CSV table of C-alpha atoms and ligand atoms in Angstrom, one decimal:
chain,number,residue,atom,x,y,z
R,15,MET,CA,97.3,78.0,79.1
R,16,LEU,CA,96.7,80.0,82.5
R,17,VAL,CA,98.2,83.7,83.1
R,18,PRO,CA,97.8,85.6,86.1
R,19,GLU,CA,95.6,88.5,86.8
R,20,ARG,CA,96.5,91.0,89.2
R,21,GLU,CA,92.7,91.9,90.1
R,22,LYS,CA,91.8,88.1,91.1
R,23,ALA,CA,95.6,88.2,93.0
R,24,ARG,CA,94.2,90.8,95.3
R,25,ILE,CA,91.2,89.1,96.5
R,26,ARG,CA,90.6,87.8,100.0
R,27,THR,CA,87.9,85.7,100.7
R,28,LYS,CA,86.8,83.9,103.8
R,29,ASP,CA,87.0,80.4,102.6
R,30,ARG,CA,88.5,77.9,104.8
R,31,VAL,CA,91.7,76.5,103.5
R,32,ILE,CA,91.8,72.6,102.4
R,33,THR,CA,94.6,71.0,103.2
R,34,ARG,CA,95.7,68.2,100.8
R,35,GLU,CA,98.4,65.6,100.5
R,36,TYR,CA,101.2,65.7,97.2
R,37,SER,CA,101.3,62.7,95.3
R,38,ILE,CA,103.1,61.7,91.6
R,39,ASN,CA,101.4,60.3,89.3
R,40,ASP,CA,103.6,56.9,88.0
R,41,GLU,CA,103.1,58.5,84.5
R,42,TYR,CA,105.6,61.2,85.2
R,43,ARG,CA,108.2,59.0,87.4
R,44,SER,CA,110.6,58.3,84.6
R,45,LEU,CA,110.2,61.4,82.4
R,46,GLY,CA,113.5,63.0,83.2
R,47,LEU,CA,115.5,59.6,83.1
R,48,GLY,CA,119.1,60.2,81.7
R,49,LYS,CA,118.3,64.0,81.9
R,50,THR,CA,119.8,66.6,84.7
R,51,TYR,CA,118.4,69.8,85.9
R,52,PHE,CA,119.6,73.2,87.5
R,53,VAL,CA,117.8,75.3,89.7
R,54,LYS,CA,118.8,78.8,90.1
R,55,THR,CA,117.1,80.6,93.0
R,56,TYR,CA,116.8,84.7,93.7
R,57,GLY,CA,115.2,86.0,96.7
R,58,CYS,CA,114.1,85.2,100.2
R,59,GLN,CA,114.3,82.0,102.3
R,60,MET,CA,110.7,81.2,101.1
R,61,ASN,CA,112.2,81.0,97.6
R,62,VAL,CA,115.2,79.1,98.6
R,63,HIS,CA,113.0,76.5,100.4
R,64,ASP,CA,110.6,76.2,97.4
R,65,SER,CA,113.6,75.4,95.3
R,66,GLU,CA,114.3,72.6,97.7
R,67,ASN,CA,110.8,71.2,96.8
R,68,ILE,CA,111.3,71.5,93.1
R,69,LYS,CA,114.8,69.7,93.2
R,70,ALA,CA,112.9,66.8,94.8
R,71,ILE,CA,110.0,66.6,92.7
R,72,LEU,CA,112.4,66.7,89.6
R,73,GLU,CA,114.5,63.8,91.4
R,74,GLN,CA,111.0,62.0,91.9
R,75,MET,CA,110.9,62.4,87.8
R,76,GLY,CA,114.1,60.9,87.5
R,77,PHE,CA,116.2,64.2,86.7
R,78,GLU,CA,119.4,64.3,88.0
R,79,GLU,CA,121.1,67.6,89.8
R,80,ALA,CA,123.7,69.3,87.0
R,81,SER,CA,126.9,70.5,88.6
R,82,CYS,CA,126.3,73.9,86.8
R,83,MET,CA,123.7,75.4,84.8
R,84,GLU,CA,125.7,75.1,81.4
R,85,ASN,CA,125.7,71.2,81.7
R,86,ALA,CA,121.7,71.1,82.5
R,87,ASP,CA,118.9,69.7,80.3
R,88,LEU,CA,116.5,71.5,82.2
R,89,ILE,CA,116.7,75.0,83.6
R,90,LEU,CA,114.7,76.7,86.2
R,91,LEU,CA,114.9,80.3,87.4
R,92,ASN,CA,113.1,80.5,90.7
R,93,THR,CA,112.4,84.3,90.9
R,94,CYS,CA,111.9,87.1,93.3
R,95,ALA,CA,109.7,90.2,92.3
R,96,ILE,CA,110.6,92.3,95.6
R,97,ARG,CA,112.8,95.0,93.9
R,98,GLU,CA,113.4,95.9,90.4
R,99,ASN,CA,116.8,94.9,90.5
R,100,ALA,CA,115.8,91.2,91.4
R,101,HIS,CA,113.4,91.4,88.3
R,102,ASN,CA,116.7,92.9,86.1
R,103,LYS,CA,118.8,90.0,87.1
R,104,VAL,CA,116.3,87.5,86.0
R,105,PHE,CA,115.7,89.2,82.8
R,106,GLY,CA,119.5,89.1,82.1
R,107,MET,CA,119.8,85.7,82.9
R,108,ILE,CA,117.0,84.6,80.2
R,109,GLY,CA,119.1,86.5,77.6
R,110,ARG,CA,121.7,84.2,78.6
R,111,ILE,CA,119.7,81.0,78.4
R,112,LYS,CA,118.6,82.1,75.1
R,113,HIS,CA,122.1,81.8,73.6
R,114,MET,CA,122.2,78.6,75.5
R,115,LYS,CA,119.2,77.2,73.7
R,116,GLU,CA,120.5,78.4,70.2
R,117,ASP,CA,123.4,76.4,70.5
R,118,ASN,CA,121.4,73.8,72.1
R,119,PRO,CA,117.6,73.3,71.4
R,120,ASN,CA,116.8,70.5,73.2
R,121,ILE,CA,117.3,72.4,76.6
R,122,ILE,CA,114.3,72.9,78.4
R,123,ALA,CA,114.0,76.5,80.4
R,124,GLY,CA,111.6,77.7,82.5
R,125,ILE,CA,110.6,80.5,84.7
R,126,CYS,CA,108.5,80.0,88.3
R,127,GLY,CA,108.3,81.7,91.7
R,128,CYS,CA,107.2,85.4,92.3
R,129,MET,CA,107.8,87.0,89.0
R,130,ALA,CA,106.1,84.3,87.3
R,131,GLN,CA,102.6,85.7,89.5
R,132,GLU,CA,103.1,89.1,88.0
R,133,GLU,CA,100.5,89.8,85.5
R,134,GLY,CA,103.3,92.4,83.4
R,135,VAL,CA,105.9,89.7,83.3
R,136,VAL,CA,103.8,87.0,82.0
R,137,LYS,CA,102.6,89.5,79.1
R,138,GLU,CA,106.3,90.1,78.3
R,139,ILE,CA,107.3,86.8,78.3
R,140,LEU,CA,104.6,85.8,75.5
R,141,ASP,CA,105.8,88.8,73.9
R,142,LYS,CA,109.3,88.5,73.7
R,143,TYR,CA,110.4,85.1,75.1
R,144,LYS,CA,108.1,82.7,73.6
R,145,TRP,CA,110.8,80.4,73.0
R,146,LEU,CA,110.7,79.6,76.8
R,147,ASP,CA,109.2,76.5,77.6
R,148,ILE,CA,107.2,76.4,80.9
R,149,VAL,CA,106.2,79.0,83.3
R,150,PHE,CA,104.4,78.0,86.7
R,151,GLY,CA,103.7,80.3,89.7
R,152,THR,CA,104.2,79.5,93.5
R,153,HIS,CA,100.7,78.1,94.1
R,154,ASN,CA,101.2,75.2,91.6
R,155,ILE,CA,104.8,74.2,92.5
R,156,TYR,CA,103.2,70.5,93.2
R,157,GLU,CA,101.9,70.3,89.7
R,158,LEU,CA,105.2,70.7,88.3
R,159,PRO,CA,105.4,67.0,86.7
R,160,LYS,CA,102.1,67.5,85.0
R,161,ILE,CA,103.3,70.7,83.5
R,162,LEU,CA,106.7,69.5,82.3
R,163,LYS,CA,105.1,66.7,80.8
R,164,LYS,CA,102.7,68.8,78.7
R,165,ALA,CA,105.7,71.1,77.8
R,166,MET,CA,107.9,68.1,76.7
R,167,SER,CA,105.5,66.8,74.7
R,168,SER,CA,104.0,69.6,73.2
R,169,LYS,CA,107.5,71.5,72.4
R,170,LYS,CA,105.2,74.7,73.0
R,171,LEU,CA,105.7,77.3,76.0
R,172,GLU,CA,103.4,76.0,78.5
R,173,VAL,CA,102.1,78.7,81.1
R,174,GLU,CA,100.1,77.5,84.2
R,175,VAL,CA,99.8,80.3,86.8
R,176,TYR,CA,97.2,80.2,89.7
R,177,SER,CA,95.8,83.8,90.5
R,178,CYS,CA,94.7,83.0,93.5
R,179,GLU,CA,96.3,80.7,96.1
R,180,GLY,CA,94.2,77.4,96.4
R,181,ASP,CA,94.7,74.5,98.9
R,182,ILE,CA,97.8,73.9,101.4
R,183,ILE,CA,99.6,70.8,100.1
R,184,GLU,CA,101.3,68.6,102.7
R,185,ASN,CA,104.2,66.2,102.3
R,186,ILE,CA,105.8,67.9,99.0
R,187,PRO,CA,109.0,66.1,98.9
R,188,VAL,CA,112.2,67.9,99.8
R,189,LYS,CA,115.9,67.9,99.1
R,190,ARG,CA,117.3,70.0,101.6
R,191,ASP,CA,120.4,72.1,101.0
R,192,SER,CA,121.9,71.6,104.7
R,193,LYS,CA,122.0,68.2,106.5
R,194,TYR,CA,122.0,70.4,109.9
R,195,LYS,CA,119.5,73.3,109.3
R,196,ALA,CA,116.3,73.0,107.8
R,197,TRP,CA,113.7,75.6,106.6
R,198,VAL,CA,110.0,74.4,107.7
R,199,ASN,CA,106.9,76.7,106.4
R,200,ILE,CA,104.5,77.7,109.0
R,201,MET,CA,102.4,79.4,106.9
R,202,TYR,CA,101.8,81.2,103.2
R,203,GLY,CA,100.8,84.4,101.8
R,204,CYS,CA,100.1,87.5,103.4
R,205,ASP,CA,97.5,90.1,104.1
R,206,LYS,CA,99.2,93.1,105.4
R,207,PHE,CA,99.3,94.7,102.0
R,208,CYS,CA,102.2,97.4,103.0
R,209,THR,CA,101.6,99.7,100.3
R,210,TYR,CA,105.0,99.5,98.6
R,211,CYS,CA,104.8,95.4,98.7
R,212,ILE,CA,104.2,93.0,96.1
R,213,VAL,CA,104.1,89.6,98.1
R,214,PRO,CA,100.4,90.0,99.1
R,215,TYR,CA,99.8,89.4,95.3
R,216,THR,CA,102.3,86.8,94.4
R,217,ARG,CA,102.0,84.4,97.3
R,218,GLY,CA,98.0,84.9,98.0
R,219,LYS,CA,96.1,85.1,101.2
R,220,GLN,CA,97.8,83.9,104.3
R,221,ARG,CA,97.1,80.3,105.1
R,222,SER,CA,98.5,79.0,108.1
R,223,ARG,CA,99.6,75.2,107.9
R,224,ASN,CA,98.0,73.2,110.8
R,225,PRO,CA,100.3,72.9,114.0
R,226,LYS,CA,100.4,69.2,114.0
R,227,ASP,CA,101.9,69.0,110.7
R,228,ILE,CA,104.6,71.6,111.5
R,229,ILE,CA,105.2,69.4,114.9
R,230,LYS,CA,105.4,66.1,113.1
R,231,GLU,CA,108.0,67.9,110.5
R,232,VAL,CA,110.0,69.3,113.3
R,233,GLU,CA,110.0,66.0,115.3
R,234,LYS,CA,111.1,64.2,111.9
R,235,LEU,CA,114.2,66.5,111.4
R,236,LYS,CA,115.4,66.1,115.0
R,237,LYS,CA,114.9,62.1,114.6
R,238,ASP,CA,117.0,62.8,111.4
R,239,GLY,CA,119.7,64.7,113.2
R,240,TYR,CA,119.3,68.5,112.5
R,241,LYS,CA,120.2,70.7,114.7
R,242,GLU,CA,118.1,73.8,113.8
R,243,VAL,CA,114.8,74.5,112.2
R,244,THR,CA,113.9,78.3,111.0
R,245,LEU,CA,109.9,78.6,111.1
R,246,LEU,CA,109.1,80.5,107.7
R,247,GLY,CA,106.2,83.1,107.1
R,248,GLN,CA,106.1,86.4,105.4
R,249,ASN,CA,104.5,87.7,108.6
R,250,VAL,CA,105.1,84.7,111.3
R,251,ASN,CA,103.7,86.6,113.9
R,252,ALA,CA,100.2,86.4,112.4
R,253,TYR,CA,100.2,82.8,112.4
R,254,GLY,CA,97.0,80.9,113.2
R,255,LYS,CA,94.6,84.0,112.8
R,256,ASP,CA,93.2,82.1,109.9
R,257,LEU,CA,92.8,78.7,111.7
R,258,ASP,CA,89.7,79.0,114.2
R,259,ILE,CA,91.6,76.6,116.8
R,260,ASN,CA,92.6,79.4,119.1
R,261,TYR,CA,96.0,78.7,118.7
R,262,ASP,CA,98.7,81.5,117.5
R,263,MET,CA,102.5,82.0,117.5
R,264,SER,CA,103.3,82.0,121.0
R,265,ASN,CA,101.4,78.5,121.1
R,266,LEU,CA,103.7,77.3,118.1
R,267,LEU,CA,106.8,78.4,119.2
R,268,SER,CA,106.4,76.4,122.6
R,269,ASP,CA,105.3,73.3,121.0
R,270,THR,CA,108.2,73.4,118.8
R,271,ALA,CA,110.4,74.6,121.6
R,272,GLN,CA,108.9,71.2,123.7
R,273,THR,CA,109.9,68.9,120.7
R,274,GLY,CA,113.5,69.4,122.4
R,275,ILE,CA,115.3,70.3,118.7
R,276,GLU,CA,118.4,72.3,119.7
R,277,ARG,CA,117.6,75.5,118.0
R,278,ILE,CA,114.7,77.2,116.7
R,279,ARG,CA,114.5,80.3,114.8
R,280,PHE,CA,111.6,82.3,113.1
R,281,VAL,CA,111.3,84.9,110.3
R,282,THR,CA,109.7,87.5,109.4
R,283,SER,CA,108.0,89.3,112.1
R,284,HIS,CA,105.9,92.2,111.6
R,285,PRO,CA,106.0,94.9,114.6
R,286,TRP,CA,102.1,94.6,114.6
R,287,ASP,CA,101.7,91.0,115.9
R,288,PHE,CA,104.2,90.7,118.1
R,289,THR,CA,102.5,89.8,121.0
R,290,ASP,CA,103.7,89.7,124.9
R,291,GLU,CA,103.0,86.1,125.1
R,292,MET,CA,105.2,85.6,122.3
R,293,ILE,CA,108.3,87.6,124.5
R,294,ASP,CA,107.5,85.3,127.3
R,295,ILE,CA,108.0,82.3,125.4
R,296,ILE,CA,111.1,83.5,123.5
R,297,SER,CA,112.8,84.4,126.9
R,298,LYS,CA,111.6,81.2,128.7
R,299,TYR,CA,112.8,78.4,126.0
R,300,GLU,CA,116.6,78.0,125.6
R,301,ASN,CA,116.2,76.3,122.6
R,302,ILE,CA,114.2,79.3,120.9
R,303,MET,CA,117.5,81.5,119.7
R,304,PRO,CA,117.6,85.3,120.9
R,305,TYR,CA,117.6,86.4,117.5
R,306,ILE,CA,115.0,88.7,116.0
R,307,HIS,CA,114.5,90.5,112.5
R,308,LEU,CA,112.0,93.3,113.4
R,309,PRO,CA,111.6,95.2,110.0
R,310,LEU,CA,111.5,98.7,110.7
R,311,GLN,CA,110.9,100.2,107.3
R,312,SER,CA,111.1,103.8,108.3
R,313,GLY,CA,111.1,105.8,111.6
R,314,SER,CA,108.6,108.6,110.6
R,315,ASN,CA,105.2,108.5,111.2
R,316,ARG,CA,103.9,109.9,108.2
R,317,ILE,CA,105.9,107.6,106.2
R,318,LEU,CA,104.6,104.5,108.4
R,319,LYS,CA,101.6,105.6,107.6
R,320,LEU,CA,101.6,106.0,103.8
R,321,MET,CA,103.3,102.5,103.8
R,322,GLY,CA,100.3,100.9,105.9
R,323,ARG,CA,102.5,99.5,108.4
R,324,ARG,CA,99.9,100.2,111.3
R,325,TYR,CA,102.3,101.1,113.9
R,326,THR,CA,104.3,104.3,114.8
R,327,LYS,CA,107.7,105.2,115.6
R,328,GLU,CA,106.6,105.6,119.4
R,329,SER,CA,105.0,101.9,119.6
R,330,TYR,CA,108.0,100.5,117.7
R,331,LEU,CA,110.2,101.7,119.9
R,332,GLU,CA,108.3,100.5,123.1
R,333,LEU,CA,108.1,97.0,121.7
R,334,PHE,CA,112.0,97.2,120.9
R,335,ARG,CA,112.7,98.1,124.4
R,336,LYS,CA,110.6,95.4,125.7
R,337,ILE,CA,112.1,92.7,123.9
R,338,LYS,CA,115.7,93.8,124.9
R,339,GLU,CA,114.6,93.8,128.4
R,340,LYS,CA,112.7,90.4,128.3
R,341,VAL,CA,115.1,88.4,126.2
R,342,LYS,CA,118.7,87.8,127.6
R,343,ASN,CA,121.4,88.7,125.0
R,344,VAL,CA,118.9,89.2,122.3
R,345,SER,CA,120.1,90.7,118.9
R,346,ILE,CA,118.1,92.4,116.6
R,347,THR,CA,118.1,93.1,113.2
R,348,THR,CA,115.9,95.1,110.7
R,349,ASP,CA,114.6,95.9,107.4
R,350,ILE,CA,114.8,99.7,106.3
R,351,ILE,CA,113.5,101.5,103.1
R,352,VAL,CA,114.9,104.9,101.9
R,353,GLY,CA,113.3,107.3,99.5
R,354,PHE,CA,109.9,106.2,99.7
R,355,PRO,CA,107.7,108.7,97.8
R,356,SER,CA,107.4,112.0,99.5
R,357,GLU,CA,110.0,111.2,102.0
R,358,THR,CA,111.7,114.5,103.1
R,359,GLU,CA,114.9,115.0,105.0
R,360,ALA,CA,113.2,115.2,108.3
R,361,ASP,CA,111.4,111.9,107.8
R,362,PHE,CA,114.6,110.5,106.9
R,363,ASN,CA,116.2,112.0,109.9
R,364,ASP,CA,113.4,110.4,112.0
R,365,THR,CA,114.6,107.0,110.5
R,366,LEU,CA,118.5,107.9,111.7
R,367,ASP,CA,117.1,108.9,114.9
R,368,VAL,CA,115.2,105.3,115.6
R,369,VAL,CA,118.9,103.6,114.1
R,370,ASN,CA,120.7,105.6,116.5
R,371,GLU,CA,118.5,104.4,119.6
R,372,CYS,CA,118.1,100.7,118.8
R,373,LYS,CA,121.7,100.4,117.4
R,374,TYR,CA,120.7,97.1,115.4
R,375,ASP,CA,123.0,93.8,115.3
R,376,SER,CA,122.7,94.2,111.2
R,377,ALA,CA,120.1,95.9,109.2
R,378,PHE,CA,119.0,95.2,105.4
R,379,THR,CA,118.6,98.7,103.6
R,380,PHE,CA,116.8,99.3,100.4
R,381,ILE,CA,115.9,102.3,97.9
R,382,PHE,CA,112.1,102.2,97.4
R,383,SER,CA,111.6,100.3,94.1
R,384,PRO,CA,108.1,100.8,92.6
R,385,ARG,CA,106.2,97.7,92.0
R,386,GLU,CA,103.3,97.6,89.5
R,387,GLY,CA,100.1,97.3,91.0
R,388,THR,CA,101.3,98.1,94.5
R,389,PRO,CA,99.5,101.5,95.8
R,390,ALA,CA,103.1,103.1,96.3
R,391,SER,CA,103.9,102.6,92.9
R,392,LYS,CA,101.1,105.4,91.9
R,393,MET,CA,102.1,107.8,94.5
R,394,ASP,CA,104.2,111.3,93.5
R,395,ASP,CA,107.4,110.5,94.1
R,396,ASP,CA,109.5,113.6,93.4
R,397,ILE,CA,113.1,112.7,94.8
R,398,SER,CA,115.8,112.2,92.8
R,399,LEU,CA,117.8,108.9,92.5
R,400,GLU,CA,121.1,110.8,93.5
R,401,GLU,CA,119.3,112.1,96.9
R,402,LYS,CA,117.9,108.3,97.8
R,403,GLU,CA,121.5,107.2,97.1
R,404,LYS,CA,122.9,109.9,99.2
R,405,ARG,CA,120.3,108.8,102.2
R,406,LEU,CA,121.0,105.3,101.5
R,407,TYR,CA,124.7,105.8,101.7
R,408,LYS,CA,124.3,108.0,104.7
R,409,LEU,CA,122.1,105.2,106.3
R,410,ASN,CA,124.5,102.5,105.7
R,411,LYS,CA,127.5,104.2,107.4
R,412,ILE,CA,125.6,104.0,110.6
R,413,VAL,CA,124.2,100.9,110.1
R,414,ASN,CA,127.7,99.4,109.4
R,415,MET,CA,128.9,101.3,112.5
R,416,TYR,CA,126.7,99.7,114.9
R,417,ALA,CA,126.9,96.2,113.3
R,418,LYS,CA,130.4,96.2,114.2
R,419,GLU,CA,130.5,97.6,117.8
R,420,ALA,CA,127.9,95.2,118.4
R,421,ASN,CA,130.1,92.2,117.3
R,422,GLU,CA,132.8,93.9,119.2
R,423,LYS,CA,131.2,93.3,122.5
R,424,TYR,CA,131.8,89.4,121.4
R,425,LEU,CA,135.8,89.8,121.3
R,426,ASN,CA,137.7,87.2,123.4
R,427,LYS,CA,134.0,85.8,124.6
R,428,VAL,CA,133.4,82.0,124.3
R,429,VAL,CA,130.3,81.6,122.2
R,430,LYS,CA,128.1,78.6,120.8
R,431,VAL,CA,128.3,78.1,116.7
R,432,LEU,CA,126.6,75.5,114.6
R,433,LEU,CA,129.3,74.4,112.6
R,434,GLU,CA,127.1,74.1,109.5
R,435,ASP,CA,129.8,74.2,106.3
R,436,TYR,CA,133.1,75.0,105.0
R,437,SER,CA,134.2,78.8,105.3
R,438,SER,CA,134.9,80.5,102.0
R,439,LYS,CA,137.8,81.7,103.6
R,440,ASP,CA,140.2,79.0,103.0
R,441,GLY,CA,139.8,75.0,103.0
R,442,SER,CA,140.6,74.4,106.6
R,443,THR,CA,138.4,76.7,108.4
R,444,LEU,CA,134.5,76.2,108.8
R,445,MET,CA,131.8,78.6,109.6
R,446,GLY,CA,128.7,78.9,111.2
R,447,TYR,CA,126.5,80.9,113.3
R,448,THR,CA,126.0,81.8,116.7
R,449,ASP,CA,122.5,81.7,118.8
R,450,THR,CA,122.3,85.4,118.2
R,451,MET,CA,122.8,84.6,114.1
R,452,LYS,CA,126.5,86.2,114.0
R,453,LEU,CA,128.5,84.3,111.1
R,454,VAL,CA,131.8,83.0,112.6
R,455,ASN,CA,134.8,81.3,110.7
R,456,VAL,CA,135.9,79.1,112.8
R,457,LYS,CA,139.3,77.1,113.4
R,458,ALA,CA,137.7,73.7,114.3
R,459,PRO,CA,138.4,70.1,113.1
R,460,ILE,CA,136.6,68.8,110.1
R,461,SER,CA,135.1,66.0,112.2
R,462,LYS,CA,133.3,68.5,114.3
R,463,LEU,CA,131.0,69.7,111.0
R,464,GLY,CA,127.4,69.8,112.0
R,465,GLU,CA,128.0,70.2,115.7
R,466,ILE,CA,127.4,73.0,118.2
R,467,VAL,CA,130.6,74.1,119.6
R,468,ASP,CA,132.3,76.3,122.0
R,469,VAL,CA,134.5,78.8,120.0
R,470,LYS,CA,136.3,81.6,121.5
R,471,ILE,CA,135.9,85.0,119.2
R,472,THR,CA,139.5,86.2,118.0
R,473,ASN,CA,138.6,89.0,115.8
R,474,VAL,CA,135.6,91.1,114.6
R,475,GLN,CA,134.4,92.9,111.5
R,476,SER,CA,131.2,94.6,110.7
R,477,PHE,CA,129.4,91.3,109.0
R,478,SER,CA,131.3,88.6,110.5
R,479,MET,CA,133.9,87.2,113.1
R,480,ASP,CA,136.7,84.6,113.5
R,481,GLY,CA,137.0,82.5,116.0
R,482,GLU,CA,138.6,79.3,117.3
R,483,MET,CA,137.1,76.1,118.7
R,484,VAL,CA,137.7,75.6,122.5
R,485,GLU,CA,137.3,72.2,123.8
E,529,LIG,N1,111.0,98.5,97.5
E,529,LIG,C1,112.0,98.6,98.7
E,529,LIG,N2,112.0,97.6,99.3
E,529,LIG,C2,111.1,96.7,99.4
E,529,LIG,N3,110.9,95.7,100.2
E,529,LIG,C3,109.8,95.2,100.2
E,529,LIG,N4,109.3,96.0,99.3
E,529,LIG,C4,110.1,96.7,98.8
E,529,LIG,C5,110.1,97.7,97.8
E,529,LIG,N5,108.8,97.9,96.9
E,529,LIG,C6,111.7,95.2,101.6
E,529,LIG,C7,111.4,95.9,103.1
E,529,LIG,C8,111.0,94.3,103.2
E,529,LIG,C9,112.1,93.3,102.8
E,529,LIG,C10,112.2,91.8,102.3
E,529,LIG,O1,112.0,94.0,101.4
E,529,LIG,O2,112.0,96.4,103.7
E,529,LIG,O3,110.9,94.1,104.9
E,530,LIG,FE1,105.2,92.8,102.4
E,530,LIG,FE2,105.7,91.6,104.9
E,530,LIG,FE3,103.9,94.1,104.8
E,530,LIG,FE4,103.5,91.4,104.2
E,530,LIG,S1,103.9,92.1,106.1
E,530,LIG,S2,103.2,93.0,102.9
E,530,LIG,S3,104.9,90.5,103.1
E,530,LIG,S4,106.2,93.9,103.8
């Protein structure tokens, strides 16, 4: 048994990170034959992509994907720790699985992802949920066959979570959710330690993948018919800083663009590391999408300082204006936290000022959620939940107004959309995103799935648009 320790997770060493190749031992290849699995994913794109790896590993072991959780012999919850509500949802689901296991004790159930990296969560599992079968973390997904075998033969809870990150493992198999767009990890972990954020503890120190491995993956995706890649990292602008080869995010964007893949996106950017070179490269290449997610978090300099964000309202606005000026037709979205400890009405109004100035295309807004072990969770917080909810409501109203305004500019225009799936609206409509990441429901023949087509926008709402394909 190996349990996570927060004190160890906090440590940052200067050790160079080693890159190793994934391999699976033959002894694990038939372990899942005749059995089915279901992976439920919570949280960000990084987790979604990790689940794509987990699914492929399970299929190497002989498991087949179940149509729903109720039909599965193996259930894995790939969890998120970013806010308390994500946490609560997972414990609610564990309760549901307990009932399923009471009816069918042969079900194997486990937890992985960011919550599994939390010391307190694993303690709670060992205390109250000993009936679970496996717990593994974000750093050892590649060891799933070994851990699962142990749990299946011992029939006892197997906990195997490393506190520290370890090596980069290349060529973990992947079962991608889409045939047209793909997630590509460019780095793991984060060293920014924003005071509210648990990610540096659950995902470890920043480790950039070698550029040649990333480019090889993108080239292969292009050859396989993929139209879009999203370069993934917690703080992609810091890409390369931990490699001593004088190669940064602007170099990576440029090399990725030169593969000729049709669409390139990247998330998430931290305003601190956003360089002029990056802006130049984004504006230079047509296949780098004019869409940037630029988390603000707060518009108050006092709160930004308490958050450890390393920029001011003024420097953020300067960067924002520069991007708007240089990248033609760019859409910019953001993340905002309200109710950070000690946030006053005046601080909140500073945030509203920035929102009123930036008129974001859209924004993800959150109430501050104290995460155990982070500096912000120990700060005095004298604002009532009622007040925080009031601020969130007020902010959302403004954010939604600008989102609608931004979308209205698209009415009657013709835009390019990558048709990626059926729309949830009705069976005969497809859906996809514009280069600027606007969701569009499109009337188009099903044969056009997977293609980038011209679409005339006929109707807009705050969060989506409707359109018709034009020949
Ligand atoms: N409380 C509320 N929101 C948070 N985020 C990260 N940590 C917290 C927290 N403790 C938000 C930030 C980040 C997004 C992914 O989640 O806005 O950009
Ligand atoms: Fe968390 Fe992002 Fe800050 Fe890293 S940069 S600590 S992931 S909010």
